[in-house]
CSV table of C-alpha atoms in Angstrom, one decimal:
chain,number,residue,atom,x,y,z
W,1,MET,CA,140.9,121.9,111.6
W,2,ALA,CA,137.9,121.0,109.4
W,3,ARG,CA,138.7,120.0,105.9
W,4,LEU,CA,137.0,122.0,103.1
W,5,THR,CA,136.0,120.2,99.9
W,6,LEU,CA,135.5,122.3,96.8
W,7,VAL,CA,132.6,121.4,94.5
W,8,SER,CA,132.6,122.6,91.0
W,9,PRO,CA,129.6,124.5,89.6
W,10,SER,CA,129.2,121.9,86.9
W,11,SER,CA,128.9,119.0,89.3
W,12,VAL,CA,126.2,120.9,91.3
W,13,LYS,CA,124.2,121.5,88.1
W,14,GLN,CA,124.5,117.9,87.2
W,15,ALA,CA,123.3,116.8,90.6
W,16,ILE,CA,120.3,119.1,90.3
W,17,HIS,CA,119.6,117.9,86.8
W,18,ASN,CA,119.7,114.2,87.9
W,19,GLU,CA,117.3,114.9,90.8
W,20,ILE,CA,114.8,116.7,88.6
W,21,THR,CA,114.9,113.9,86.1
W,22,PHE,CA,114.4,111.3,88.8
W,23,GLN,CA,111.3,113.1,90.2
W,24,ARG,CA,109.8,113.5,86.8
W,25,THR,CA,110.3,109.9,86.0
W,26,ARG,CA,108.8,108.8,89.4
W,27,ARG,CA,105.7,111.0,89.0
W,28,GLY,CA,105.0,109.5,85.6
W,29,SER,CA,105.4,105.9,86.6
W,30,PRO,CA,103.3,103.5,88.7
W,31,PRO,CA,104.4,102.6,92.2
W,32,SER,CA,106.2,99.3,93.0
W,33,VAL,CA,104.2,96.3,94.0
W,34,ASP,CA,106.1,96.1,97.2
W,35,SER,CA,105.8,99.7,98.3
W,36,ARG,CA,102.9,101.8,99.7
W,37,PRO,CA,102.0,104.4,97.0
W,38,THR,CA,101.3,108.0,97.6
W,39,PHE,CA,97.6,109.1,97.4
W,40,LEU,CA,98.2,110.5,93.9
W,41,GLU,CA,99.9,107.3,92.7
W,42,TRP,CA,97.0,105.2,94.1
W,43,LEU,CA,94.4,107.6,92.5
W,44,ARG,CA,96.2,107.4,89.2
W,45,LEU,CA,95.8,103.6,89.3
W,46,SER,CA,92.3,103.4,90.8
W,47,TRP,CA,90.4,106.4,89.4
W,48,LEU,CA,88.7,104.4,86.6
W,49,ASP,CA,87.5,101.8,89.1
W,50,LEU,CA,86.2,104.4,91.4
W,51,LEU,CA,84.4,106.2,88.6
W,52,THR,CA,82.9,102.9,87.3
W,53,LEU,CA,81.7,101.9,90.8
W,54,ILE,CA,80.0,105.3,91.2
W,55,ALA,CA,78.4,105.0,87.7
W,56,ILE,CA,77.1,101.5,88.4
W,57,GLY,CA,75.7,102.6,91.8
W,58,GLY,CA,73.9,105.4,89.9
W,59,VAL,CA,72.4,103.0,87.5
W,60,ALA,CA,71.2,100.9,90.4
W,61,ALA,CA,69.7,103.9,92.1
W,62,GLY,CA,67.9,104.9,88.9
W,63,PHE,CA,66.3,101.5,88.4
W,64,ASP,CA,65.4,101.3,92.1
W,65,ALA,CA,63.4,104.6,91.7
W,66,MET,CA,61.4,103.3,88.7
W,67,TRP,CA,57.9,101.8,88.8
W,68,PRO,CA,57.9,98.3,87.2
W,69,PRO,CA,57.1,98.8,83.5
W,70,TYR,CA,55.0,95.6,83.3
W,71,HIS,CA,51.6,95.2,84.9
W,72,ARG,CA,51.4,91.7,86.4
W,73,LEU,CA,47.9,90.4,87.1
W,74,PHE,CA,46.8,88.8,90.4
W,75,PRO,CA,43.6,86.7,90.9
W,76,TYR,CA,41.1,87.8,93.5
W,77,SER,CA,37.4,87.2,93.9
W,78,GLN,CA,35.1,88.3,96.6
W,79,ASP,CA,32.5,85.8,95.6
W,80,TYR,CA,34.7,82.7,95.6
W,81,ALA,CA,37.1,82.3,98.5
W,82,ASP,CA,39.1,79.7,96.6
W,83,ILE,CA,40.0,82.2,93.9
W,84,ILE,CA,42.5,84.1,96.0
W,85,SER,CA,46.3,83.7,95.8
W,86,SER,CA,47.1,82.7,99.3
W,87,ASP,CA,50.8,83.1,98.6
W,88,ILE,CA,50.3,86.9,98.4
W,89,ALA,CA,47.8,87.3,101.2
W,90,TYR,CA,50.2,87.3,104.2
W,91,PRO,CA,50.2,90.1,106.7
W,92,LEU,CA,52.5,93.1,106.2
W,93,VAL,CA,55.6,92.7,108.5
W,94,ASP,CA,58.8,94.8,108.3
W,95,PRO,CA,62.0,92.8,108.0
W,96,THR,CA,64.3,92.7,111.0
W,97,LEU,CA,66.9,94.7,109.1
W,98,SER,CA,66.0,97.6,106.7
W,99,SER,CA,67.7,97.7,103.3
W,100,LEU,CA,70.1,100.4,104.5
W,101,LEU,CA,71.0,98.6,107.7
W,102,ALA,CA,71.5,95.4,105.8
W,103,ALA,CA,73.9,97.1,103.4
W,104,VAL,CA,75.8,98.7,106.3
W,105,VAL,CA,76.1,95.4,108.2
W,106,CYS,CA,77.1,93.3,105.1
W,107,ILE,CA,79.7,95.8,103.8
W,108,GLY,CA,80.8,97.4,107.1
W,109,THR,CA,81.5,94.1,108.9
W,110,PRO,CA,84.0,92.9,106.3
W,111,LEU,CA,85.6,96.3,106.1
W,112,VAL,CA,86.2,96.5,109.8
W,113,ILE,CA,87.8,93.0,109.8
W,114,PHE,CA,90.0,93.8,106.8
W,115,ILE,CA,91.3,97.0,108.5
W,116,LEU,CA,91.9,95.3,111.9
W,117,ALA,CA,93.8,92.5,110.1
W,118,GLN,CA,96.3,95.1,108.9
W,119,LEU,CA,97.6,95.4,112.4
W,120,HIS,CA,99.1,92.0,111.7
W,121,LEU,CA,99.4,91.9,107.9
W,122,ARG,CA,100.7,95.4,107.4
W,123,HIS,CA,100.5,95.2,103.6
W,124,PHE,CA,98.8,98.1,101.7
W,125,TRP,CA,98.0,96.2,98.6
W,126,SER,CA,96.4,93.3,100.5
W,127,LEU,CA,94.0,95.8,102.2
W,128,ASN,CA,93.4,97.7,98.9
W,129,ASN,CA,92.5,94.6,97.0
W,130,ALA,CA,90.3,93.2,99.7
W,131,ILE,CA,88.3,96.4,99.8
W,132,PHE,CA,88.0,96.7,96.1
W,133,GLY,CA,86.9,93.1,95.7
W,134,LEU,CA,84.2,93.7,98.3
W,135,LEU,CA,83.0,96.7,96.4
W,136,TYR,CA,83.0,94.8,93.1
W,137,ALA,CA,80.9,92.1,94.7
W,138,ASN,CA,78.4,94.4,96.4
W,139,VAL,CA,78.0,97.2,93.9
W,140,GLY,CA,77.9,94.8,90.9
W,141,GLY,CA,75.6,92.4,92.6
W,142,THR,CA,73.2,95.1,93.8
W,143,CYS,CA,72.9,96.7,90.3
W,144,PHE,CA,72.3,93.2,88.8
W,145,GLN,CA,69.5,92.3,91.2
W,146,VAL,CA,67.9,95.8,91.1
W,147,ILE,CA,67.6,95.7,87.3
W,148,ILE,CA,66.0,92.2,87.5
W,149,LYS,CA,63.8,93.3,90.4
W,150,THR,CA,62.5,96.3,88.5
W,151,LEU,CA,62.0,94.6,85.1
W,152,ILE,CA,60.7,91.3,86.3
W,153,GLY,CA,59.8,91.7,90.0
W,154,GLY,CA,56.6,90.0,91.1
W,155,PHE,CA,54.2,90.2,94.1
W,156,ARG,CA,55.6,89.8,97.6
W,157,PRO,CA,53.9,87.5,100.1
W,158,HIS,CA,52.3,90.6,101.7
W,159,PHE,CA,51.2,92.2,98.5
W,160,LEU,CA,47.4,92.3,99.2
W,161,ALA,CA,48.0,93.8,102.7
W,162,ALA,CA,50.2,96.5,101.1
W,163,CYS,CA,47.9,97.0,98.1
W,164,GLN,CA,44.5,97.4,99.9
W,165,PRO,CA,42.7,96.9,96.6
W,166,ASP,CA,39.7,98.9,95.5
W,167,PHE,CA,38.0,96.7,92.8
W,168,SER,CA,35.9,99.6,91.5
W,169,ARG,CA,39.0,101.0,89.8
W,170,SER,CA,39.8,100.6,86.1
W,171,GLY,CA,42.5,98.0,86.6
W,172,ALA,CA,40.0,95.5,88.1
W,173,ASN,CA,38.1,92.6,86.7
W,174,LYS,CA,40.3,91.5,83.8
W,175,GLY,CA,40.3,88.2,82.0
W,176,PRO,CA,37.4,85.9,80.8
W,177,LEU,CA,36.0,85.5,84.4
W,178,GLY,CA,36.9,89.0,85.6
W,179,ILE,CA,38.9,87.7,88.5
W,180,TYR,CA,42.3,89.2,87.5
W,181,HIS,CA,43.4,92.7,88.5
W,182,ASP,CA,46.6,94.8,88.2
W,183,TRP,CA,48.3,97.0,90.7
W,184,THR,CA,46.4,100.1,89.7
W,185,VAL,CA,43.5,99.0,91.9
W,186,CYS,CA,45.7,99.5,95.0
W,187,THR,CA,44.9,102.3,97.4
W,188,GLY,CA,47.8,101.8,99.9
W,189,ASP,CA,50.9,103.9,100.4
W,190,GLN,CA,52.7,104.3,97.1
W,191,ASP,CA,56.2,103.4,98.4
W,192,THR,CA,54.9,100.3,100.1
W,193,ILE,CA,53.0,99.3,97.0
W,194,LEU,CA,56.2,99.7,94.8
W,195,ASN,CA,58.1,97.6,97.3
W,196,ALA,CA,55.4,94.9,97.3
W,197,LEU,CA,55.7,94.7,93.4
W,198,GLU,CA,59.4,93.9,93.5
W,199,THR,CA,59.9,90.5,95.1
W,200,PHE,CA,62.3,88.7,92.7
W,201,PRO,CA,65.1,88.4,93.5
W,202,SER,CA,65.8,89.2,97.2
W,203,GLY,CA,68.0,92.2,97.5
W,204,HIS,CA,68.7,91.6,101.2
W,205,THR,CA,69.9,88.1,100.4
W,206,GLU,CA,72.1,89.2,97.5
W,207,VAL,CA,73.9,91.8,99.7
W,208,ALA,CA,74.2,89.3,102.5
W,209,PHE,CA,75.9,86.6,100.4
W,210,ALA,CA,78.0,89.1,98.4
W,211,GLY,CA,79.4,90.5,101.6
W,212,PHE,CA,79.6,87.6,103.9
W,213,LEU,CA,80.6,84.9,101.4
W,214,TYR,CA,83.4,87.3,100.3
W,215,LEU,CA,84.4,87.6,103.9
W,216,SER,CA,84.5,83.8,104.3
W,217,LEU,CA,86.7,83.5,101.2
W,218,TRP,CA,89.1,86.1,102.7
W,219,ILE,CA,89.1,84.3,106.1
W,220,ASN,CA,89.8,81.0,104.4
W,221,ALA,CA,92.7,82.5,102.4
W,222,ASN,CA,94.4,84.2,105.4
W,223,LEU,CA,93.8,81.4,108.0
W,224,LYS,CA,94.4,78.5,105.6
W,225,VAL,CA,91.4,76.6,106.8
W,226,VAL,CA,90.6,74.6,103.6
W,227,GLY,CA,93.5,73.2,101.5
W,228,GLY,CA,96.3,74.4,103.8
W,229,PRO,CA,99.4,72.4,104.5
W,230,TYR,CA,98.4,71.7,108.2
W,231,GLN,CA,95.4,70.6,110.2
W,232,PRO,CA,93.5,73.8,111.1
W,233,CYS,CA,92.3,74.6,114.6
W,234,PHE,CA,88.6,74.3,115.1
W,235,TRP,CA,88.2,78.0,115.9
W,236,LYS,CA,89.4,78.7,112.4
W,237,VAL,CA,86.6,76.5,111.0
W,238,VAL,CA,84.1,78.4,113.2
W,239,ALA,CA,85.5,81.7,111.9
W,240,LEU,CA,85.1,80.5,108.3
W,241,PHE,CA,81.4,79.5,108.7
W,242,THR,CA,80.2,82.4,110.9
W,243,PRO,CA,79.7,84.9,108.1
W,244,LEU,CA,77.9,82.2,106.1
W,245,LEU,CA,75.6,81.6,109.0
W,246,ALA,CA,74.9,85.3,109.2
W,247,ALA,CA,74.0,85.4,105.5
W,248,VAL,CA,71.6,82.4,105.8
W,249,LEU,CA,69.9,83.8,108.9
W,250,MET,CA,69.3,87.1,107.1
W,251,ALA,CA,67.9,85.2,104.1
W,252,GLY,CA,65.6,83.1,106.3
W,253,ASP,CA,64.3,86.2,108.2
W,254,LEU,CA,62.9,87.5,104.9
W,255,GLN,CA,60.9,84.4,104.4
W,256,MET,CA,59.8,84.2,108.0
W,257,THR,CA,58.5,87.8,108.0
W,258,TYR,CA,56.6,87.3,104.7
W,259,ASN,CA,58.9,89.7,102.7
W,260,HIS,CA,60.0,87.1,100.1
W,261,HIS,CA,59.2,83.8,98.6
W,262,TRP,CA,61.8,81.0,98.8
W,263,ALA,CA,62.5,81.4,95.0
W,264,ASP,CA,63.4,85.0,95.6
W,265,VAL,CA,65.8,84.1,98.4
W,266,ILE,CA,67.5,81.3,96.5
W,267,MET,CA,68.1,83.6,93.4
W,268,GLY,CA,69.4,86.4,95.6
W,269,ALA,CA,71.8,84.0,97.2
W,270,ALA,CA,72.9,82.8,93.8
W,271,ILE,CA,73.5,86.3,92.5
W,272,GLY,CA,75.4,87.4,95.7
W,273,SER,CA,77.5,84.3,95.7
W,274,SER,CA,78.5,84.6,92.0
W,275,PHE,CA,79.6,88.2,92.5
W,276,ALA,CA,81.5,87.3,95.7
W,277,LEU,CA,83.5,84.7,93.8
W,278,VAL,CA,84.2,86.9,90.8
W,279,GLY,CA,85.0,89.9,93.1
W,280,TYR,CA,87.5,87.8,95.0
W,281,LYS,CA,89.1,86.2,92.0
W,282,SER,CA,89.4,89.7,90.4
W,283,MET,CA,91.7,90.8,93.3
W,284,PHE,CA,93.6,87.6,94.3
W,285,VAL,CA,95.5,85.0,92.3
W,286,SER,CA,93.1,82.2,93.2
W,287,VAL,CA,90.0,81.5,95.3
W,288,PHE,CA,90.5,78.0,96.8
W,289,ASP,CA,94.2,77.2,96.2
W,290,ALA,CA,95.8,77.7,99.6
W,291,ARG,CA,99.2,78.4,98.1
W,292,THR,CA,98.0,81.6,96.2
W,293,ASN,CA,94.6,82.6,97.5
W,294,ASP,CA,96.1,85.4,99.6
W,295,VAL,CA,98.4,86.6,96.9
W,296,VAL,CA,97.2,89.9,95.5
W,297,LEU,CA,96.8,90.7,91.8
W,298,HIS,CA,98.4,94.0,90.6
W,299,ARG,CA,97.6,96.3,87.8
W,300,ARG,CA,99.6,95.5,84.7
W,301,ARG,CA,101.4,98.8,84.7
W,302,THR,CA,102.5,98.2,88.3
W,303,VAL,CA,103.8,94.8,87.5
W,304,LEU,CA,105.8,96.0,84.5
W,305,LYS,CA,107.3,98.8,86.5
W,306,SER,CA,108.4,96.4,89.2
W,307,ARG,CA,110.0,94.1,86.6
W,308,GLU,CA,111.9,97.1,85.1
W,309,ASP,CA,113.2,98.1,88.5
W,310,THR,CA,114.3,94.5,89.2
W,311,MET,CA,116.2,94.3,85.9
W,312,GLU,CA,117.8,97.7,86.5
W,313,ASN,CA,119.1,96.3,89.9
W,314,GLY,CA,120.8,93.4,88.0
W,315,GLU,CA,118.4,90.8,89.2
W,316,ILE,CA,116.9,88.0,87.1
W,317,VAL,CA,113.1,88.3,86.6
């Protein structure tokens, strides 16, 4: 015969009270560094970053839509063939990858690799930090180079082909010899002219190095290619340098198709590389130290919560 256990009303009320208190405490505290958070917990930790990324992207879009505020002058004379800037007289050729496609490739490729790696890693915060670091690098680097491109800019190698100048306009024949002109003499397509006025630095190159150098750093950290305790297999070395090769090829294509000067490409690579390094270090303990370059950094609130949980369990922190 089954045994009946009588439970007093006061013990039931106490159990309900304890459960409600636990749920309230859990909702108001950050998740553990070792657990996968709920969506609301993740949003509570990440909303400011998401808002900042959107705001910085909006700033970049605003500057990208602006006409350069400064009117650079270019030399051109129909009477003297030697008074022509040959470095801006190349034919108009589209780059192999459009700006949108370059962004999709340079951000999408690392994203796919990070997600596929989770089949083996199975660690939420590792994926979270890898993605946020990639966004830091690309969104920050893009805004940085777009502001410079708009406020400084310069003439692309194909500027004259895009401009199609009419020297009877008011912006022509400036300077003591009357051989300098500004972009208001242009009669070409307005969007093409605007693009031809913004050569420095190279946005394609910045995005390529921000995305692919970041991916190389992540590959090095997870495969322990450089600085690891053992000799790496050669395929790991190949995997490390493949993203860098892709970035260099994208940069070289821009010079070969007369879309950028070498100085534009070098500066774009420097900006992208800088943001890739900072983006990675913002999310992981180190960049090159093989002992810690795959160890994720957590929010301060999350770390403090985990320490409190450890102390409550009687463990030494």
